[in-house]
């Protein structure tokens, strides 16, 4: 067994059991920084590009987008779909490939999480490769540029929301059954490709939202 502390309250044990000889990792967390509150998936908190804390360090970069978690170092690029990201509590995320753990990502104690967005606004994360060999965790710092002018960003989002509401009202008034509606069509105000069309008998707003969430990427 290989025992390694990735933070003062996070310990990982890496081992290869004799029955299958595949690498495994057990993660132990001590205490609850969030006082036991239910937290969103960790990858949803890591917006932007996370870079080595020492900019002169030849280390890994991490970023998240709709495709998953990306790791980049020089010409080497890795991507882990969200189905391959295993959440462990609110502090740890494991990145898997073909059922085998490859990387461990840990929120360090200096992380500050914005209550409104649930994004990590300041602090560092620990990125460590899963291996029986000697590994040194890398400290990646939060992308400050994501949070500069965040109040301005919220104002812009509010303005866009009002404009979108007016566009949707216009569409429904002219085409109540959405017979001619096509997302992104020049025949509708939503010419930026947003919006989607679904057919359902449901009146449950959460069910409708789920259907829309599934339909939108397929139409795009």
CSV table of C-alpha atoms in Angstrom, one decimal:
chain,number,residue,atom,x,y,z
A,1,UNK,CA,0.0,0.0,0.0
A,2,UNK,CA,1.0,3.6,-0.7
A,3,UNK,CA,-0.3,6.2,1.7
A,4,UNK,CA,-0.3,9.8,0.7
A,5,UNK,CA,-1.8,13.0,2.2
A,6,UNK,CA,-3.2,15.4,-0.5
A,7,UNK,CA,-4.5,17.9,2.1
A,8,UNK,CA,-4.5,18.0,5.9
A,9,UNK,CA,-8.0,16.4,5.9
A,10,UNK,CA,-7.7,14.1,2.8
A,11,UNK,CA,-5.6,10.9,2.8
A,12,UNK,CA,-5.4,8.5,-0.1
A,13,UNK,CA,-4.3,4.9,0.0
A,14,UNK,CA,-3.2,3.4,-3.4
A,15,UNK,CA,-2.9,-0.4,-3.7
A,16,UNK,CA,-3.0,-3.4,-6.1
A,17,UNK,CA,-4.9,-6.3,-4.7
A,18,UNK,CA,-3.5,-9.8,-5.5
A,19,UNK,CA,-6.8,-11.0,-7.0
A,20,UNK,CA,-6.8,-8.7,-10.0
A,21,UNK,CA,-3.5,-6.7,-9.8
A,22,UNK,CA,-5.3,-3.6,-11.0
A,23,UNK,CA,-4.6,-0.3,-9.3
A,24,UNK,CA,-7.2,0.9,-6.8
A,25,UNK,CA,-7.4,3.9,-4.5
A,26,UNK,CA,-9.3,4.5,-1.2
A,27,UNK,CA,-9.9,8.1,-0.2
A,28,UNK,CA,-10.4,9.1,3.4
A,29,UNK,CA,-11.7,12.5,4.5
A,30,UNK,CA,-11.6,13.8,8.0
A,31,UNK,CA,-14.3,16.2,9.3
A,32,UNK,CA,-16.7,18.3,7.2
A,33,UNK,CA,-15.7,21.7,6.0
A,34,UNK,CA,-19.2,22.4,4.7
A,35,UNK,CA,-20.8,21.3,8.0
A,36,UNK,CA,-22.4,18.3,6.2
A,37,UNK,CA,-24.4,20.4,3.7
A,38,UNK,CA,-25.3,18.8,0.4
A,39,UNK,CA,-22.9,20.1,-2.3
A,40,UNK,CA,-23.1,20.1,-6.1
A,41,UNK,CA,-20.7,18.0,-8.2
A,42,UNK,CA,-17.2,19.3,-7.7
A,43,UNK,CA,-16.5,19.7,-11.4
A,44,UNK,CA,-19.3,22.3,-11.5
A,45,UNK,CA,-17.3,24.4,-9.1
A,46,UNK,CA,-14.1,24.4,-11.2
A,47,UNK,CA,-15.0,26.9,-13.9
A,48,UNK,CA,-12.2,28.4,-16.0
A,49,UNK,CA,-8.6,27.3,-16.5
A,50,UNK,CA,-6.7,26.1,-13.5
A,51,UNK,CA,-3.0,26.7,-13.9
A,52,UNK,CA,0.1,25.7,-11.9
A,53,UNK,CA,0.4,27.9,-8.8
A,54,UNK,CA,4.0,28.8,-9.8
A,55,UNK,CA,3.6,30.0,-13.4
A,56,UNK,CA,7.2,29.0,-14.1
A,57,UNK,CA,6.4,25.4,-13.3
A,58,UNK,CA,6.1,22.9,-16.1
A,59,UNK,CA,2.9,21.4,-14.8
A,60,UNK,CA,-0.6,20.4,-15.8
A,61,UNK,CA,-3.5,22.7,-16.6
A,62,UNK,CA,-7.1,21.8,-15.8
A,63,UNK,CA,-10.4,23.1,-17.2
A,64,UNK,CA,-14.0,22.1,-17.4
A,65,UNK,CA,-16.6,22.6,-20.1
A,66,UNK,CA,-19.7,20.8,-21.4
A,67,UNK,CA,-17.5,17.9,-22.7
A,68,UNK,CA,-15.9,17.1,-19.4
A,69,UNK,CA,-12.7,17.7,-17.5
A,70,UNK,CA,-9.6,18.5,-19.6
A,71,UNK,CA,-6.0,18.1,-18.5
A,72,UNK,CA,-3.2,19.6,-20.6
A,73,UNK,CA,0.6,19.5,-20.3
A,74,UNK,CA,2.7,20.6,-23.3
A,75,UNK,CA,1.4,18.6,-26.2
A,76,UNK,CA,-0.3,16.0,-24.0
A,77,UNK,CA,-4.1,16.4,-23.7
A,78,UNK,CA,-6.5,14.2,-21.7
A,79,UNK,CA,-10.3,14.5,-21.4
A,80,UNK,CA,-12.5,12.7,-18.9
A,81,UNK,CA,-16.3,12.7,-19.6
A,82,UNK,CA,-18.5,13.5,-16.6
A,83,UNK,CA,-19.6,9.9,-16.5
A,84,UNK,CA,-15.9,9.1,-15.7
A,85,UNK,CA,-15.8,11.6,-12.9
A,86,UNK,CA,-16.5,10.0,-9.5
A,87,UNK,CA,-17.5,12.4,-6.8
A,88,UNK,CA,-16.4,11.6,-3.2
A,89,UNK,CA,-18.1,13.9,-0.8
A,90,UNK,CA,-17.7,17.6,-1.4
A,91,UNK,CA,-13.9,17.7,-1.5
A,92,UNK,CA,-12.6,15.0,-3.8
A,93,UNK,CA,-13.2,13.9,-7.4
A,94,UNK,CA,-11.6,10.9,-9.1
A,95,UNK,CA,-11.0,10.8,-12.9
A,96,UNK,CA,-11.4,7.3,-14.3
A,97,UNK,CA,-10.5,5.6,-17.6
A,98,UNK,CA,-12.0,2.2,-18.4
A,99,UNK,CA,-12.9,1.7,-14.7
A,100,UNK,CA,-9.4,2.5,-13.5
A,101,UNK,CA,-8.6,5.6,-11.4
A,102,UNK,CA,-6.2,7.9,-13.2
A,103,UNK,CA,-6.2,11.2,-11.2
A,104,UNK,CA,-7.4,12.5,-7.9
A,105,UNK,CA,-8.5,16.1,-7.6
A,106,UNK,CA,-8.9,17.7,-4.1
A,107,UNK,CA,-10.3,21.1,-3.0
A,108,UNK,CA,-7.6,22.5,-0.6
A,109,UNK,CA,-8.5,24.3,2.6
A,110,UNK,CA,-7.8,27.7,1.1
A,111,UNK,CA,-10.6,27.4,-1.4
A,112,UNK,CA,-13.3,30.1,-1.1
A,113,UNK,CA,-16.7,29.2,-2.7
A,114,UNK,CA,-19.1,31.9,-3.8
A,115,UNK,CA,-22.5,31.3,-2.2
A,116,UNK,CA,-24.5,32.5,-5.3
A,117,UNK,CA,-22.6,30.7,-8.1
A,118,UNK,CA,-21.1,27.7,-6.1
A,119,UNK,CA,-17.9,28.4,-8.0
A,120,UNK,CA,-14.5,28.4,-6.3
A,121,UNK,CA,-13.4,32.0,-6.5
A,122,UNK,CA,-10.1,31.8,-4.8
A,123,UNK,CA,-7.7,29.1,-3.6
A,124,UNK,CA,-6.0,26.0,-5.0
A,125,UNK,CA,-6.8,22.5,-5.9
A,126,UNK,CA,-4.5,19.5,-5.6
A,127,UNK,CA,-4.0,17.3,-8.7
A,128,UNK,CA,-2.3,14.0,-8.3
A,129,UNK,CA,-1.8,11.1,-10.6
A,130,UNK,CA,-2.9,7.7,-9.3
A,131,UNK,CA,0.1,5.4,-9.3
A,132,UNK,CA,2.0,3.0,-7.1
A,133,UNK,CA,5.2,4.9,-8.1
A,134,UNK,CA,6.2,8.1,-6.2
A,135,UNK,CA,3.9,11.0,-7.2
A,136,UNK,CA,4.0,14.6,-6.2
A,137,UNK,CA,0.7,16.4,-6.0
A,138,UNK,CA,0.5,19.6,-8.1
A,139,UNK,CA,-1.2,22.8,-6.8
A,140,UNK,CA,-3.3,24.5,-9.3
A,141,UNK,CA,-4.6,28.0,-8.6
A,142,UNK,CA,-8.1,29.4,-9.3
A,143,UNK,CA,-8.6,31.3,-12.5
A,144,UNK,CA,-9.0,34.9,-11.2
A,145,UNK,CA,-10.1,36.2,-14.7
A,146,UNK,CA,-13.4,34.2,-14.4
A,147,UNK,CA,-14.5,36.3,-11.4
A,148,UNK,CA,-13.3,39.8,-12.4
A,149,UNK,CA,-16.4,42.0,-12.8
A,150,UNK,CA,-18.7,39.3,-11.7
A,151,UNK,CA,-21.4,41.9,-10.7
A,152,UNK,CA,-21.2,43.3,-14.3
A,153,UNK,CA,-21.6,39.7,-15.6
A,154,UNK,CA,-24.7,39.2,-13.5
A,155,UNK,CA,-26.2,42.5,-14.8
A,156,UNK,CA,-25.6,41.3,-18.4
A,157,UNK,CA,-27.2,38.0,-17.7
A,158,UNK,CA,-30.3,39.8,-16.3
A,159,UNK,CA,-30.5,42.0,-19.4
A,160,UNK,CA,-30.2,38.9,-21.6
A,161,UNK,CA,-32.9,37.2,-19.6
A,162,UNK,CA,-35.3,40.1,-20.1
A,163,UNK,CA,-34.6,40.2,-23.8
A,164,UNK,CA,-35.0,36.4,-24.1
A,165,UNK,CA,-38.4,36.6,-22.3
A,166,UNK,CA,-39.6,39.2,-24.8
A,167,UNK,CA,-38.4,37.1,-27.7
A,168,UNK,CA,-40.2,34.1,-26.4
A,169,UNK,CA,-43.4,36.0,-25.8
A,170,UNK,CA,-43.3,37.3,-29.4
A,171,UNK,CA,-42.8,33.8,-30.8
A,172,UNK,CA,-45.7,32.3,-28.8
A,173,UNK,CA,-48.0,35.2,-29.8
A,174,UNK,CA,-47.3,34.7,-33.5
A,175,UNK,CA,-47.1,30.9,-33.4
A,176,UNK,CA,-48.9,29.5,-30.3
A,177,UNK,CA,-48.4,25.8,-31.2
A,178,UNK,CA,-44.8,26.4,-32.4
A,179,UNK,CA,-45.8,24.8,-35.8
A,180,UNK,CA,-43.2,26.8,-37.7
A,181,UNK,CA,-40.6,27.4,-34.9
A,182,UNK,CA,-37.1,26.3,-35.7
A,183,UNK,CA,-34.2,27.1,-33.2
A,184,UNK,CA,-31.8,29.6,-34.7
A,185,UNK,CA,-34.0,30.1,-37.8
A,186,UNK,CA,-34.0,33.5,-39.5
A,187,UNK,CA,-37.8,33.2,-39.2
A,188,UNK,CA,-37.7,33.6,-35.4
A,189,UNK,CA,-36.1,36.2,-33.2
A,190,UNK,CA,-33.8,33.5,-31.6
A,191,UNK,CA,-31.3,33.8,-34.4
A,192,UNK,CA,-28.3,32.9,-32.3
A,193,UNK,CA,-29.2,29.2,-32.3
A,194,UNK,CA,-30.6,29.1,-28.8
A,195,UNK,CA,-33.9,27.5,-27.8
A,196,UNK,CA,-35.3,24.1,-28.5
A,197,UNK,CA,-38.7,22.6,-29.3
A,198,UNK,CA,-40.2,19.6,-27.5
A,199,UNK,CA,-43.6,17.9,-27.6
A,200,UNK,CA,-45.0,16.6,-24.3
A,201,UNK,CA,-48.3,16.3,-22.4
A,202,UNK,CA,-46.5,16.9,-19.1
A,203,UNK,CA,-47.3,20.0,-17.0
A,204,UNK,CA,-44.4,19.3,-14.6
A,205,UNK,CA,-41.9,22.1,-15.1
A,206,UNK,CA,-39.0,19.8,-13.9
A,207,UNK,CA,-40.0,17.1,-16.4
A,208,UNK,CA,-40.3,19.6,-19.2
A,209,UNK,CA,-36.9,21.1,-18.2
A,210,UNK,CA,-35.3,17.6,-18.3
A,211,UNK,CA,-36.8,16.9,-21.7
A,212,UNK,CA,-35.5,20.3,-23.0
A,213,UNK,CA,-32.1,19.6,-21.5
A,214,UNK,CA,-31.9,16.4,-23.5
A,215,UNK,CA,-33.4,17.8,-26.7
A,216,UNK,CA,-31.2,20.9,-26.9
A,217,UNK,CA,-27.8,19.3,-27.5
A,218,UNK,CA,-29.3,16.7,-29.9
A,219,UNK,CA,-30.8,19.6,-32.0
A,220,UNK,CA,-27.5,21.5,-31.9
